[in-house]
Amino acid sequence: MRKKVIAANWKMNGTLEQANSLLDAFAAAPLNVNENKIAVFAVPAPYLMLAKEKLSGNPYLQVAAQNCYSKKSGAYTGEISVEILKSIGINYVVLGHSERREYFGESNAFLAEKVNISLEYGITPIFCCGEPLEIREAETQNAFVAKQLEESLFHLSAEEISKIIIAYEPIWAIGTGKTASNEQAQEMHLSIRAVLAAKYGDVANEIPILYGGSVKASSAVALFAEPDVDGGLVGGASLVADEFIKIINA
Ligand code: PGA
C-alpha cells in the first residue's frame, strides 16, 4: 500500500514567534497520522531544528528542507548540503518547486543532481513537477510533465525511484486560489503514474503522488478521495493551524 503524505510548504514565511506557535499547535493537535499516512513540514531552514524538536513526540510528523544544493560540501556560500541536513536529522527535502525553477533557474538536469545526492544520503526528495498556464491552455501538459520526470528522475534505478515522493503542482493553481478540479488532478496523476509504469513497471504503484496548488480544508476531502491523489503539498493553508490540521485529517 502506498503511503499518504500531507506536506506543508511554508515557503519564505513566518517569524520565529509564528513558527513556534504553529509548531506547538501541530504538536498538540489530535492528528490522524500513522505508518500509512504521514505529515511533513517544509519549514524555512532556520527553523529546521526547532521543528524537529517540537514534533519529535510523533514519528509520523516529519520535517523537510525546502531545498538543498547538489554538492556534498565546500565553498558554496549560502547553500545547504544534504550532509548538513542529514547531520541534524532531516529525512525529506522538497526539490524542483516551480518557484525554484522560475526564480532561481533550476533546470531538470540540475535537479537530477540534487535528487542523486539526496538519495545518496538517504533523504527522500519530494520532487515537484507541473506546467505553466500556457502549456495547460495548449493542452500539452501531460508531455510537459513527463519530460520533467524523464530528465530529472529516469536515470534512477527502480529501487531508487521507489524512494521518491512526487508532487504535481500546476503553476497556474499555486497561490492563486484557483485549484485544479478533482478530475484534472486525477487525470494528471494517472498520466504521471502511467509514465512511471512504462519505465519502471509495478514500482509506479508504490510512489506517492501529491497534489499541490491552493489546497484548502474545504477541497481536501474530495481531492484526496481521487484514486491516484496520495496527499497534498500545501502552501498558504499550511500557515493556518486549524486549516492545516483539517487537511491532515481529511
Ligand atoms: P499554495 O502553494 O497551496 O499556496 O497554492 C502550494 C505550493 O506551492 O507548494
Short mmCIF file of C-alpha atoms and ligand atoms in Angstrom, two decimals:
data_model
loop_
_atom_site.label_atom_id
_atom_site.label_comp_id
_atom_site.label_asym_id
_atom_site.label_seq_id
_atom_site.Cartn_x
_atom_site.Cartn_y
_atom_site.Cartn_z
CA MET A 1 0.00 0.00 0.00
CA ARG A 2 1.44 3.35 -0.91
CA LYS A 3 1.83 5.96 1.74
CA LYS A 4 -0.35 9.06 2.03
CA VAL A 5 1.65 12.21 2.58
CA ILE A 6 0.32 15.59 3.61
CA ALA A 7 3.13 18.12 3.28
CA ALA A 8 3.23 21.72 4.45
CA ASN A 9 5.31 24.16 2.44
CA TRP A 10 5.76 27.32 4.49
CA LYS A 11 7.94 28.89 1.79
CA MET A 12 9.65 32.08 2.98
CA ASN A 13 7.05 32.87 5.63
CA GLY A 14 6.79 33.23 9.38
CA THR A 15 8.85 34.83 12.13
CA LEU A 16 10.33 32.70 14.88
CA GLU A 17 7.39 33.61 17.09
CA GLN A 18 4.91 32.47 14.43
CA ALA A 19 6.90 29.29 13.75
CA ASN A 20 6.85 28.46 17.45
CA SER A 21 3.13 28.89 17.78
CA LEU A 22 2.31 26.94 14.60
CA LEU A 23 4.59 24.05 15.58
CA ASP A 24 3.14 23.99 19.09
CA ALA A 25 -0.35 23.80 17.61
CA PHE A 26 0.58 20.89 15.32
CA ALA A 27 2.38 19.05 18.11
CA ALA A 28 -0.64 19.35 20.41
CA ALA A 29 -3.40 18.60 17.89
CA PRO A 30 -5.03 15.18 17.57
CA LEU A 31 -3.74 14.22 14.13
CA ASN A 32 -4.83 11.30 12.06
CA VAL A 33 -1.32 10.11 11.11
CA ASN A 34 0.13 6.61 11.24
CA GLU A 35 2.54 4.32 9.37
CA ASN A 36 0.45 4.70 6.22
CA LYS A 37 -0.16 8.43 6.42
CA ILE A 38 2.45 10.95 7.45
CA ALA A 39 2.59 14.74 7.66
CA VAL A 40 5.77 16.52 6.56
CA PHE A 41 6.61 20.13 7.40
CA ALA A 42 8.88 22.00 4.98
CA VAL A 43 9.86 24.97 7.09
CA PRO A 44 12.38 27.75 6.41
CA ALA A 45 15.93 26.50 7.08
CA PRO A 46 16.50 28.48 10.31
CA TYR A 47 13.56 26.60 11.89
CA LEU A 48 14.52 23.06 10.86
CA MET A 49 15.99 22.09 14.21
CA LEU A 50 13.21 23.80 16.11
CA ALA A 51 10.64 21.90 14.07
CA LYS A 52 12.47 18.61 14.65
CA GLU A 53 12.47 19.24 18.36
CA LYS A 54 8.85 20.36 18.63
CA LEU A 55 7.47 17.49 16.51
CA SER A 56 9.73 14.78 17.90
CA GLY A 57 6.98 13.27 20.03
CA ASN A 58 5.23 11.82 16.98
CA PRO A 59 7.21 9.68 14.49
CA TYR A 60 4.61 10.35 11.79
CA LEU A 61 5.33 14.08 11.81
CA GLN A 62 8.45 14.69 9.75
CA VAL A 63 10.43 17.78 8.84
CA ALA A 64 11.66 18.71 5.37
CA ALA A 65 14.08 21.23 3.97
CA GLN A 66 12.69 23.34 1.12
CA ASN A 67 15.83 22.96 -0.95
CA CYS A 68 19.40 21.67 -0.90
CA TYR A 69 22.50 22.05 -3.03
CA SER A 70 23.88 19.44 -5.39
CA LYS A 71 27.33 19.18 -3.77
CA LYS A 72 28.39 17.36 -0.65
CA SER A 73 30.19 20.30 0.98
CA GLY A 74 32.56 23.09 0.12
CA ALA A 75 32.83 26.72 -0.94
CA TYR A 76 29.20 27.38 -1.85
CA THR A 77 28.31 30.32 0.35
CA GLY A 78 24.66 30.45 1.30
CA GLU A 79 23.78 26.91 0.21
CA ILE A 80 22.72 23.96 2.36
CA SER A 81 24.06 20.45 1.76
CA VAL A 82 22.33 17.15 2.33
CA GLU A 83 25.25 16.27 4.57
CA ILE A 84 24.27 19.17 6.84
CA LEU A 85 20.59 18.21 6.65
CA LYS A 86 21.32 14.59 7.50
CA SER A 87 23.51 15.61 10.43
CA ILE A 88 20.55 17.43 12.02
CA GLY A 89 18.22 14.51 11.40
CA ILE A 90 16.28 15.77 8.38
CA ASN A 91 14.89 12.98 6.19
CA TYR A 92 12.98 14.89 3.49
CA VAL A 93 13.75 17.66 1.03
CA VAL A 94 11.48 19.48 -1.42
CA LEU A 95 13.18 19.64 -4.82
CA GLY A 96 12.23 21.44 -8.01
CA HIS A 97 9.43 23.58 -6.67
CA SER A 98 8.20 25.80 -9.51
CA GLU A 99 9.40 28.87 -7.58
CA ARG A 100 12.93 27.42 -7.53
CA ARG A 101 12.68 26.63 -11.23
CA GLU A 102 11.31 30.05 -12.13
CA TYR A 103 13.18 32.48 -9.83
CA PHE A 104 16.41 30.55 -9.36
CA GLY A 105 16.75 29.00 -12.80
CA GLU A 106 16.80 25.37 -11.66
CA SER A 107 16.80 23.06 -14.67
CA ASN A 108 15.72 19.45 -14.95
CA ALA A 109 19.39 18.42 -15.26
CA PHE A 110 20.43 20.37 -12.15
CA LEU A 111 17.53 18.82 -10.24
CA ALA A 112 18.73 15.36 -11.29
CA GLU A 113 21.99 16.09 -9.44
CA LYS A 114 20.10 17.19 -6.33
CA VAL A 115 17.94 14.06 -6.48
CA ASN A 116 21.08 11.92 -6.69
CA ILE A 117 22.84 13.44 -3.71
CA SER A 118 19.66 13.36 -1.62
CA LEU A 119 19.18 9.66 -2.26
CA GLU A 120 22.86 9.03 -1.58
CA TYR A 121 22.35 10.47 1.90
CA GLY A 122 19.07 8.67 2.50
CA ILE A 123 16.99 11.83 2.28
CA THR A 124 13.66 11.46 0.50
CA PRO A 125 13.10 14.01 -2.27
CA ILE A 126 9.61 15.45 -2.62
CA PHE A 127 10.07 16.11 -6.32
CA CYS A 128 7.82 18.82 -7.75
CA CYS A 129 6.61 18.98 -11.31
CA GLY A 130 3.85 20.89 -13.06
CA GLU A 131 3.01 23.01 -16.05
CA PRO A 132 2.55 26.76 -16.54
CA LEU A 133 -0.76 28.17 -17.75
CA GLU A 134 0.20 28.47 -21.43
CA ILE A 135 1.06 24.76 -21.55
CA ARG A 136 -2.28 23.87 -19.95
CA GLU A 137 -4.07 26.10 -22.45
CA ALA A 138 -2.25 24.39 -25.30
CA GLU A 139 -3.31 21.04 -23.74
CA THR A 140 0.26 19.71 -23.80
CA GLN A 141 0.58 19.40 -20.01
CA ASN A 142 0.99 15.61 -19.93
CA ALA A 143 4.01 15.66 -22.24
CA PHE A 144 5.47 18.68 -20.41
CA VAL A 145 5.32 16.94 -17.02
CA ALA A 146 6.55 13.64 -18.48
CA LYS A 147 9.66 15.46 -19.75
CA GLN A 148 10.32 16.92 -16.29
CA LEU A 149 10.19 13.42 -14.81
CA GLU A 150 12.28 11.86 -17.56
CA GLU A 151 15.05 14.45 -17.37
CA SER A 152 15.32 14.55 -13.60
CA LEU A 153 14.42 11.02 -12.50
CA PHE A 154 14.66 8.45 -15.25
CA HIS A 155 18.36 7.78 -14.77
CA LEU A 156 17.44 6.22 -11.40
CA SER A 157 17.08 2.51 -10.79
CA ALA A 158 13.66 1.11 -9.87
CA GLU A 159 14.82 0.75 -6.29
CA GLU A 160 15.94 4.37 -6.17
CA ILE A 161 12.81 5.81 -7.71
CA SER A 162 10.66 3.81 -5.28
CA LYS A 163 12.04 6.10 -2.55
CA ILE A 164 10.80 9.32 -4.17
CA ILE A 165 7.65 11.28 -3.49
CA ILE A 166 6.27 13.23 -6.44
CA ALA A 167 4.24 16.42 -6.08
CA TYR A 168 2.23 17.60 -9.07
CA GLU A 169 1.70 21.32 -8.82
CA PRO A 170 0.14 23.09 -11.79
CA ILE A 171 1.80 26.50 -11.65
CA TRP A 172 -1.44 28.29 -12.55
CA ALA A 173 -3.01 26.91 -9.35
CA ILE A 174 -0.23 27.88 -6.91
CA GLY A 175 -1.18 30.68 -4.55
CA THR A 176 -3.88 31.80 -6.95
CA GLY A 177 -6.88 30.39 -5.15
CA LYS A 178 -7.59 28.62 -8.44
CA THR A 179 -7.25 24.93 -7.73
CA ALA A 180 -7.29 22.28 -10.44
CA SER A 181 -10.55 20.38 -10.47
CA ASN A 182 -10.51 16.93 -8.87
CA GLU A 183 -10.83 15.46 -12.36
CA GLN A 184 -7.89 17.50 -13.69
CA ALA A 185 -5.75 16.40 -10.74
CA GLN A 186 -6.71 12.73 -11.08
CA GLU A 187 -6.15 12.79 -14.84
CA MET A 188 -2.62 14.17 -14.45
CA HIS A 189 -1.75 11.86 -11.54
CA LEU A 190 -2.87 8.90 -13.63
CA SER A 191 -0.75 10.15 -16.53
CA ILE A 192 2.29 10.52 -14.23
CA ARG A 193 1.76 7.01 -12.90
CA ALA A 194 1.47 5.65 -16.43
CA VAL A 195 4.75 7.35 -17.43
CA LEU A 196 6.42 5.84 -14.36
CA ALA A 197 4.89 2.42 -15.03
CA ALA A 198 6.04 2.41 -18.65
CA LYS A 199 9.62 2.81 -17.45
CA TYR A 200 9.58 1.05 -14.06
CA GLY A 201 6.61 -1.32 -14.06
CA ASP A 202 4.90 -2.10 -10.77
CA VAL A 203 7.11 0.25 -8.76
CA ALA A 204 4.88 3.06 -10.09
CA ASN A 205 2.13 1.86 -7.78
CA GLU A 206 4.31 2.43 -4.71
CA ILE A 207 5.20 6.05 -5.43
CA PRO A 208 3.05 8.64 -3.66
CA ILE A 209 1.90 11.42 -5.98
CA LEU A 210 0.77 14.54 -4.11
CA TYR A 211 -1.29 17.38 -5.50
CA GLY A 212 -0.34 20.98 -4.79
CA GLY A 213 -1.94 24.28 -5.67
CA SER A 214 -4.39 26.16 -3.48
CA VAL A 215 -5.41 23.09 -1.45
CA LYS A 216 -7.80 24.11 1.33
CA ALA A 217 -9.56 22.18 4.07
CA SER A 218 -12.77 22.59 2.11
CA SER A 219 -11.32 20.98 -1.04
CA ALA A 220 -9.04 18.36 0.53
CA VAL A 221 -11.56 15.59 1.25
CA ALA A 222 -12.83 15.25 -2.32
CA LEU A 223 -9.38 15.76 -3.81
CA PHE A 224 -7.72 13.13 -1.61
CA ALA A 225 -10.52 10.70 -2.45
CA GLU A 226 -9.32 10.53 -6.07
CA PRO A 227 -7.63 7.15 -6.54
CA ASP A 228 -4.25 8.48 -7.70
CA VAL A 229 -4.06 11.52 -5.42
CA ASP A 230 -2.00 10.35 -2.45
CA GLY A 231 -1.99 13.56 -0.46
CA GLY A 232 -1.06 17.18 -0.89
CA LEU A 233 1.69 19.76 -0.86
CA VAL A 234 0.09 22.74 0.80
CA GLY A 235 1.39 26.30 0.83
CA GLY A 236 -0.85 29.08 2.11
CA ALA A 237 -3.23 26.85 4.07
CA SER A 238 -0.35 25.23 5.95
CA LEU A 239 0.34 28.54 7.70
CA VAL A 240 -3.06 28.47 9.41
CA ALA A 241 -3.01 25.84 12.16
CA ASP A 242 -6.73 24.92 12.18
CA GLU A 243 -6.86 24.79 8.41
CA PHE A 244 -3.83 22.53 8.04
CA ILE A 245 -4.95 20.25 10.88
CA LYS A 246 -8.22 19.74 8.99
CA ILE A 247 -6.28 18.99 5.79
CA ILE A 248 -4.12 16.39 7.58
CA ASN A 249 -7.24 14.80 8.99
CA ALA A 250 -9.17 14.95 5.70
P1 PGA B 1 -0.43 27.03 -2.30
O1 PGA B 1 1.08 26.57 -2.57
O2 PGA B 1 -1.08 25.94 -1.52
O3 PGA B 1 -0.31 28.31 -1.53
O4 PGA B 1 -1.06 27.23 -3.64
C1 PGA B 1 1.39 25.25 -2.89
C2 PGA B 1 2.87 25.14 -3.16
O5 PGA B 1 3.43 26.00 -3.84
O6 PGA B 1 3.54 24.18 -2.69
#
